[in-house]
Amino acid sequence: MQSTVITTLPSSERRIARRPVRWHIAVFLAPAFLIYTAVMVLPLVETLRLAFFQTTDQQSRFVAFANFLTLLQDERWSYHFWNALGNNTYFFLIHMVVMVPLAILIAALLSLPITRAGSLFRTAIFMPTMLSFVIVAFVWRLILSPLWGIAPDILDYVGLKAYFAPYLGKEQYALTTLGLISVWKELGVPMVLMYAAMLSIPNEILEAAEVDGIVGVSQFFQIKLPLLWPSIGVVAILTFVSNFNSFDLIYTAQGVSAGPNYSTDILGTLLYRTFFGAQFQTGDPHMGATIATMMFLIILAVVCAYLFFVQRKLVRYQL
């Protein structure tokens, strides 16, 4: 019979053989984690807490969903909330209808081999993205001013002065004008994403399409555009989140009241006006937190719906 000898290492050697704990990872991550927690997590938790409380006689009391019912049902609050939500949706649709097709068109033109000075055009289109919304709003207010702006003179020079109007001063034009200004500023990012997606399409696919006689515009719609759907989905969800968090452009151009007559009021300006107060309106942190919570829930619902329903269908278009 053969005997099997089992040798065991001493306890000291077993401890040495164990994988060392990498404490340096926690040390390097700790500053970012603490800053993110202090700047993002704690304010979010405090906002959610305020939305379920009310203060009467300097005493805070839990009211459950009473603030949400007031926001959605009370005439004084519901009008402004639904008006701001509708304006936010319209503001987002302007970007989707104008900015995304325009970004795809410019990216398609810049990706053509015959296009000259493509880098110069890409830089020129991307430059407004680097500007602050405060600067953009102030400059465009000067340009569109009926008194000292240059827009009336430019339209008069090309024979279109009859179409000029105080676009930021009329209810039917103000929000559309601000939406187009935002499109002008933000066009560079989706253009670059679409341009990069087009360049990433393998030449073998395009050569195979040319062999089958698919060239020119037909090649774009039958080959390139389906392969761009994942990038279009990313642009759409980023645009949605950005638009529903927007505040600075409306605030700088139209003020905290988002005039004229609340025609440019969005959820961001409504939140600011409710939380901090404005003119003859006193601030109410609890109702402001309720509006912020509704914004958070709307964005969360749309992002989750995109990830679980849309993103899965877009996977089959990926290379």
Tab-separated table of C-alpha atoms in Angstrom:
chain	number	residue	atom	x	y	z
A	1	MET	CA	0.000	0.000	0.000
A	2	GLN	CA	1.133	3.496	-0.755
A	3	SER	CA	0.810	6.091	1.912
A	4	THR	CA	-0.159	9.688	1.093
A	5	VAL	CA	1.649	12.356	2.974
A	6	ILE	CA	-0.249	15.619	3.417
A	7	THR	CA	1.917	18.548	4.243
A	8	THR	CA	0.518	21.752	5.627
A	9	LEU	CA	2.169	25.112	5.672
A	10	PRO	CA	2.728	26.853	8.957
A	11	SER	CA	0.150	29.462	9.897
A	12	SER	CA	2.686	32.252	9.337
A	13	GLU	CA	3.334	31.077	5.755
A	14	ARG	CA	-0.406	30.740	5.081
A	15	ARG	CA	-0.901	34.362	6.092
A	16	ILE	CA	1.872	35.382	3.742
A	17	ALA	CA	0.301	33.417	0.877
A	18	ARG	CA	-3.018	35.238	1.193
A	19	ARG	CA	-3.799	38.029	-1.243
A	20	PRO	CA	-2.835	41.337	0.352
A	21	VAL	CA	-5.557	43.858	1.073
A	22	ARG	CA	-5.228	46.801	-1.275
A	23	TRP	CA	-5.915	49.637	1.133
A	24	HIS	CA	-4.525	52.184	-1.301
A	25	ILE	CA	-7.631	51.786	-3.498
A	26	ALA	CA	-9.882	52.949	-0.660
A	27	VAL	CA	-7.492	55.781	0.149
A	28	PHE	CA	-7.545	57.082	-3.425
A	29	LEU	CA	-11.329	56.702	-3.763
A	30	ALA	CA	-12.165	58.256	-0.394
A	31	PRO	CA	-11.815	61.957	-1.416
A	32	ALA	CA	-14.027	61.550	-4.497
A	33	PHE	CA	-16.543	59.483	-2.529
A	34	LEU	CA	-16.737	62.036	0.278
A	35	ILE	CA	-17.080	64.989	-2.108
A	36	TYR	CA	-19.767	63.222	-4.176
A	37	THR	CA	-21.645	62.264	-1.023
A	38	ALA	CA	-21.499	65.795	0.373
A	39	VAL	CA	-22.411	67.533	-2.889
A	40	MET	CA	-24.876	65.061	-4.467
A	41	VAL	CA	-26.139	62.333	-2.150
A	42	LEU	CA	-26.842	64.337	1.010
A	43	PRO	CA	-28.668	67.192	-0.819
A	44	LEU	CA	-30.761	64.598	-2.684
A	45	VAL	CA	-31.712	62.841	0.558
A	46	GLU	CA	-32.506	66.155	2.247
A	47	THR	CA	-34.638	67.220	-0.727
A	48	LEU	CA	-36.627	63.998	-0.565
A	49	ARG	CA	-37.093	64.491	3.172
A	50	LEU	CA	-38.328	68.080	2.827
A	51	ALA	CA	-40.918	66.998	0.262
A	52	PHE	CA	-42.747	64.959	2.916
A	53	PHE	CA	-42.784	67.644	5.618
A	54	GLN	CA	-44.402	70.995	6.272
A	55	THR	CA	-43.459	73.735	8.695
A	56	THR	CA	-46.173	75.459	10.731
A	57	ASP	CA	-45.437	77.732	13.680
A	58	GLN	CA	-41.758	76.860	13.335
A	59	GLN	CA	-42.598	73.206	13.892
A	60	SER	CA	-41.831	70.634	11.206
A	61	ARG	CA	-44.355	67.826	10.845
A	62	PHE	CA	-44.649	64.829	8.561
A	63	VAL	CA	-47.485	65.176	6.022
A	64	ALA	CA	-46.805	62.156	3.768
A	65	PHE	CA	-47.955	62.937	0.190
A	66	ALA	CA	-49.922	66.097	1.023
A	67	ASN	CA	-47.404	68.354	-0.723
A	68	PHE	CA	-47.614	66.275	-3.902
A	69	LEU	CA	-51.427	66.384	-3.848
A	70	THR	CA	-51.275	70.148	-3.402
A	71	LEU	CA	-48.884	70.501	-6.327
A	72	LEU	CA	-51.036	68.393	-8.652
A	73	GLN	CA	-54.548	69.358	-7.544
A	74	ASP	CA	-54.509	72.831	-6.012
A	75	GLU	CA	-55.338	75.447	-8.654
A	76	ARG	CA	-52.637	77.861	-7.474
A	77	TRP	CA	-49.909	75.229	-7.882
A	78	SER	CA	-51.186	72.849	-10.543
A	79	TYR	CA	-51.443	75.526	-13.258
A	80	HIS	CA	-47.810	76.546	-12.898
A	81	PHE	CA	-46.602	72.953	-12.585
A	82	TRP	CA	-48.400	71.633	-15.672
A	83	ASN	CA	-47.490	74.770	-17.607
A	84	ALA	CA	-43.805	74.317	-16.729
A	85	LEU	CA	-43.931	70.594	-17.544
A	86	GLY	CA	-45.543	71.301	-20.915
A	87	ASN	CA	-42.951	73.962	-21.700
A	88	ASN	CA	-40.178	71.560	-20.702
A	89	THR	CA	-41.570	68.901	-23.026
A	90	TYR	CA	-41.856	71.383	-25.897
A	91	PHE	CA	-38.315	72.597	-25.201
A	92	PHE	CA	-37.092	68.997	-25.451
A	93	LEU	CA	-39.028	68.334	-28.667
A	94	ILE	CA	-37.403	71.351	-30.315
A	95	HIS	CA	-34.006	69.768	-29.660
A	96	MET	CA	-35.097	66.374	-30.941
A	97	VAL	CA	-36.782	67.697	-34.093
A	98	VAL	CA	-34.154	70.315	-34.993
A	99	MET	CA	-30.862	69.466	-33.293
A	100	VAL	CA	-30.637	65.701	-33.839
A	101	PRO	CA	-31.441	65.692	-37.611
A	102	LEU	CA	-29.176	68.692	-38.092
A	103	ALA	CA	-26.344	66.971	-36.215
A	104	ILE	CA	-26.751	63.850	-38.370
A	105	LEU	CA	-26.788	65.910	-41.577
A	106	ILE	CA	-23.669	67.894	-40.664
A	107	ALA	CA	-21.849	64.745	-39.521
A	108	ALA	CA	-22.752	63.000	-42.790
A	109	LEU	CA	-21.444	65.919	-44.846
A	110	LEU	CA	-18.234	66.192	-42.840
A	111	SER	CA	-17.583	62.453	-43.172
A	112	LEU	CA	-17.591	62.615	-46.988
A	113	PRO	CA	-14.130	62.247	-48.540
A	114	ILE	CA	-14.744	65.237	-50.805
A	115	THR	CA	-15.345	67.622	-47.873
A	116	ARG	CA	-12.498	70.086	-47.492
A	117	ALA	CA	-11.476	71.809	-44.250
A	118	GLY	CA	-13.607	69.406	-42.233
A	119	SER	CA	-11.667	70.062	-39.031
A	120	LEU	CA	-12.262	73.810	-39.419
A	121	PHE	CA	-16.043	73.317	-39.720
A	122	ARG	CA	-16.121	70.891	-36.789
A	123	THR	CA	-14.273	73.402	-34.622
A	124	ALA	CA	-16.549	76.266	-35.645
A	125	ILE	CA	-19.706	74.252	-34.905
A	126	PHE	CA	-18.356	72.971	-31.595
A	127	MET	CA	-17.140	76.349	-30.289
A	128	PRO	CA	-20.542	77.587	-28.967
A	129	THR	CA	-20.668	74.507	-26.734
A	130	MET	CA	-17.743	75.874	-24.748
A	131	LEU	CA	-19.565	79.134	-23.982
A	132	SER	CA	-21.530	79.691	-20.800
A	133	PHE	CA	-25.315	79.816	-21.073
A	134	VAL	CA	-25.192	83.150	-19.238
A	135	ILE	CA	-23.030	84.660	-21.968
A	136	VAL	CA	-25.110	83.074	-24.722
A	137	ALA	CA	-28.390	84.384	-23.306
A	138	PHE	CA	-27.009	87.899	-22.786
A	139	VAL	CA	-25.539	88.106	-26.285
A	140	TRP	CA	-28.696	86.833	-27.974
A	141	ARG	CA	-30.822	89.281	-25.995
A	142	LEU	CA	-28.682	92.065	-27.454
A	143	ILE	CA	-28.894	90.610	-30.959
A	144	LEU	CA	-32.701	90.213	-30.893
A	145	SER	CA	-33.459	93.491	-29.153
A	146	PRO	CA	-35.844	95.674	-31.245
A	147	LEU	CA	-34.149	98.836	-29.928
A	148	TRP	CA	-30.388	98.251	-30.215
A	149	GLY	CA	-30.069	94.749	-31.658
A	150	ILE	CA	-28.526	93.928	-35.024
A	151	ALA	CA	-31.171	91.373	-36.027
A	152	PRO	CA	-33.556	93.997	-37.547
A	153	ASP	CA	-30.717	95.489	-39.615
A	154	ILE	CA	-29.583	92.072	-40.862
A	155	LEU	CA	-33.103	91.109	-41.902
A	156	ASP	CA	-33.559	94.507	-43.536
A	157	TYR	CA	-30.332	94.000	-45.480
A	158	VAL	CA	-31.621	90.735	-46.987
A	159	GLY	CA	-35.133	92.101	-47.517
A	160	LEU	CA	-36.808	90.156	-44.705
A	161	LYS	CA	-37.385	92.877	-42.130
A	162	ALA	CA	-41.136	92.308	-42.351
A	163	TYR	CA	-40.571	88.961	-40.593
A	164	PHE	CA	-38.834	90.513	-37.606
A	165	ALA	CA	-40.697	90.593	-34.307
A	166	PRO	CA	-39.719	90.939	-30.648
A	167	TYR	CA	-39.209	87.199	-30.468
A	168	LEU	CA	-38.275	87.186	-26.776
A	169	GLY	CA	-41.098	89.541	-25.875
A	170	LYS	CA	-44.079	87.697	-27.363
A	171	GLU	CA	-45.619	84.643	-25.746
A	172	GLN	CA	-46.015	82.702	-28.996
A	173	TYR	CA	-42.358	83.132	-29.985
A	174	ALA	CA	-40.334	83.294	-26.768
A	175	LEU	CA	-39.976	79.605	-25.900
A	176	THR	CA	-39.335	78.573	-29.508
A	177	THR	CA	-36.664	81.246	-29.824
A	178	LEU	CA	-34.930	80.116	-26.650
A	179	GLY	CA	-35.130	76.517	-27.834
A	180	LEU	CA	-33.407	77.397	-31.100
A	181	ILE	CA	-30.742	79.363	-29.215
A	182	SER	CA	-30.130	76.290	-27.066
A	183	VAL	CA	-29.905	74.142	-30.207
A	184	TRP	CA	-27.298	76.515	-31.647
A	185	LYS	CA	-25.218	76.238	-28.498
A	186	GLU	CA	-25.532	72.471	-27.925
A	187	LEU	CA	-25.280	71.284	-31.554
A	188	GLY	CA	-21.569	70.542	-31.311
A	189	VAL	CA	-21.831	67.572	-28.923
A	190	PRO	CA	-24.318	65.430	-30.905
A	191	MET	CA	-22.540	66.385	-34.128
A	192	VAL	CA	-19.251	65.028	-32.780
A	193	LEU	CA	-20.943	61.849	-31.504
A	194	MET	CA	-22.614	61.217	-34.873
A	195	TYR	CA	-19.412	61.992	-36.726
A	196	ALA	CA	-17.447	59.532	-34.580
A	197	ALA	CA	-20.144	56.877	-35.056
A	198	MET	CA	-19.988	57.273	-38.839
A	199	LEU	CA	-16.210	56.992	-38.871
A	200	SER	CA	-16.438	53.790	-36.810
A	201	ILE	CA	-18.473	52.000	-39.497
A	202	PRO	CA	-16.133	49.388	-41.055
A	203	ASN	CA	-15.171	49.989	-44.653
A	204	GLU	CA	-16.014	46.359	-45.446
A	205	ILE	CA	-19.710	47.061	-44.885
A	206	LEU	CA	-19.671	50.118	-47.121
A	207	GLU	CA	-17.713	48.283	-49.821
A	208	ALA	CA	-20.171	45.404	-49.708
A	209	ALA	CA	-23.018	47.890	-50.088
A	210	GLU	CA	-21.322	49.456	-53.104
A	211	VAL	CA	-20.942	46.022	-54.691
A	212	ASP	CA	-24.694	45.539	-54.276
A	213	GLY	CA	-25.296	48.913	-55.933
A	214	ILE	CA	-26.193	50.803	-52.762
A	215	VAL	CA	-24.418	54.141	-53.048
A	216	GLY	CA	-25.002	57.809	-52.299
A	217	VAL	CA	-28.153	58.755	-50.425
A	218	SER	CA	-29.472	55.189	-50.509
A	219	GLN	CA	-26.344	53.982	-48.728
A	220	PHE	CA	-26.866	56.562	-45.990
A	221	PHE	CA	-30.487	55.603	-45.301
A	222	GLN	CA	-30.066	51.846	-45.713
A	223	ILE	CA	-26.631	51.295	-44.146
A	224	LYS	CA	-25.341	54.230	-42.131
A	225	LEU	CA	-28.527	55.483	-40.490
A	226	PRO	CA	-29.530	52.089	-38.976
A	227	LEU	CA	-26.035	51.803	-37.517
A	228	LEU	CA	-26.422	55.272	-35.971
A	229	TRP	CA	-29.505	54.378	-33.896
A	230	PRO	CA	-27.513	53.515	-30.736
A	231	SER	CA	-25.777	56.907	-30.894
A	232	ILE	CA	-29.094	58.637	-31.574
A	233	GLY	CA	-30.539	56.931	-28.494
A	234	VAL	CA	-27.649	58.145	-26.351
A	235	VAL	CA	-28.046	61.694	-27.677
A	236	ALA	CA	-31.797	61.583	-27.028
A	237	ILE	CA	-31.493	60.504	-23.399
A	238	LEU	CA	-28.661	62.959	-22.686
A	239	THR	CA	-30.699	65.751	-24.282
A	240	PHE	CA	-33.753	64.822	-22.218
A	241	VAL	CA	-31.837	64.889	-18.933
A	242	SER	CA	-30.118	68.149	-19.869
A	243	ASN	CA	-33.343	69.880	-20.926
A	244	PHE	CA	-35.291	68.841	-17.835
A	245	ASN	CA	-32.449	70.149	-15.670
A	246	SER	CA	-32.040	73.365	-17.642
A	247	PHE	CA	-32.379	76.642	-15.817
A	248	ASP	CA	-29.611	79.095	-16.634
A	249	LEU	CA	-30.659	80.013	-20.193
A	250	ILE	CA	-34.277	80.799	-19.251
A	251	TYR	CA	-33.265	82.577	-16.049
A	252	THR	CA	-30.667	84.773	-17.767
A	253	ALA	CA	-32.771	85.610	-20.806
A	254	GLN	CA	-36.238	85.990	-19.265
A	255	GLY	CA	-35.665	86.403	-15.551
A	256	VAL	CA	-36.965	84.396	-12.622
A	257	SER	CA	-40.591	84.942	-13.693
A	258	ALA	CA	-39.850	83.327	-17.075
A	259	GLY	CA	-41.894	85.871	-18.987
A	260	PRO	CA	-43.753	86.984	-20.803
A	261	ASN	CA	-46.649	85.712	-18.691
A	262	TYR	CA	-44.834	82.469	-17.743
A	263	SER	CA	-44.669	81.412	-21.389
A	264	THR	CA	-41.045	80.285	-20.972
A	265	ASP	CA	-41.448	78.878	-17.470
A	266	ILE	CA	-39.874	75.437	-17.097
A	267	LEU	CA	-39.482	73.158	-14.104
A	268	GLY	CA	-36.070	74.594	-13.250
A	269	THR	CA	-37.304	78.194	-13.006
A	270	LEU	CA	-40.473	77.096	-11.202
A	271	LEU	CA	-38.313	75.224	-8.678
A	272	TYR	CA	-36.070	78.253	-8.104
A	273	ARG	CA	-38.999	80.656	-7.781
A	274	THR	CA	-40.834	78.350	-5.387
A	275	PHE	CA	-37.883	77.427	-3.191
A	276	PHE	CA	-36.182	80.818	-2.832
A	277	GLY	CA	-39.082	83.136	-3.597
A	278	ALA	CA	-39.284	85.916	-6.176
A	279	GLN	CA	-40.703	89.431	-6.159
A	280	PHE	CA	-43.974	89.178	-4.202
A	281	GLN	CA	-43.777	85.402	-3.795
A	282	THR	CA	-42.294	84.070	-0.563
A	283	GLY	CA	-40.113	80.998	-0.686
A	284	ASP	CA	-41.456	77.620	0.418
A	285	PRO	CA	-38.652	75.045	0.779
A	286	HIS	CA	-41.094	72.165	1.197
A	287	MET	CA	-43.033	72.874	-2.009
A	288	GLY	CA	-39.747	73.601	-3.776
A	289	ALA	CA	-38.453	70.224	-2.658
A	290	THR	CA	-41.690	68.656	-3.890
A	291	ILE	CA	-41.129	70.115	-7.365
A	292	ALA	CA	-37.499	68.925	-7.303
A	293	THR	CA	-38.665	65.438	-6.315
A	294	MET	CA	-41.151	65.393	-9.189
A	295	MET	CA	-38.354	66.390	-11.577
A	296	PHE	CA	-36.197	63.592	-10.184
A	297	LEU	CA	-38.993	61.030	-10.585
A	298	ILE	CA	-39.782	62.127	-14.157
A	299	ILE	CA	-36.136	61.921	-15.225
A	300	LEU	CA	-35.669	58.605	-13.420
A	301	ALA	CA	-38.771	57.092	-15.049
A	302	VAL	CA	-37.753	58.138	-18.567
A	303	VAL	CA	-34.142	56.972	-18.139
A	304	CYS	CA	-35.264	53.593	-16.754
A	305	ALA	CA	-37.770	53.173	-19.580
A	306	TYR	CA	-35.015	53.924	-22.084
A	307	LEU	CA	-32.583	51.455	-20.513
A	308	PHE	CA	-35.066	48.605	-20.147
A	309	PHE	CA	-37.142	48.981	-23.323
A	310	VAL	CA	-35.318	51.079	-25.927
A	311	GLN	CA	-31.677	50.200	-25.312
A	312	ARG	CA	-32.358	46.466	-25.631
A	313	LYS	CA	-33.881	46.950	-29.074
A	314	LEU	CA	-31.004	49.142	-30.209
A	315	VAL	CA	-28.441	46.443	-29.427
A	316	ARG	CA	-29.211	44.594	-32.635
A	317	TYR	CA	-28.087	47.647	-34.645
A	318	GLN	CA	-24.668	47.655	-33.049
A	319	LEU	CA	-21.695	46.286	-34.903
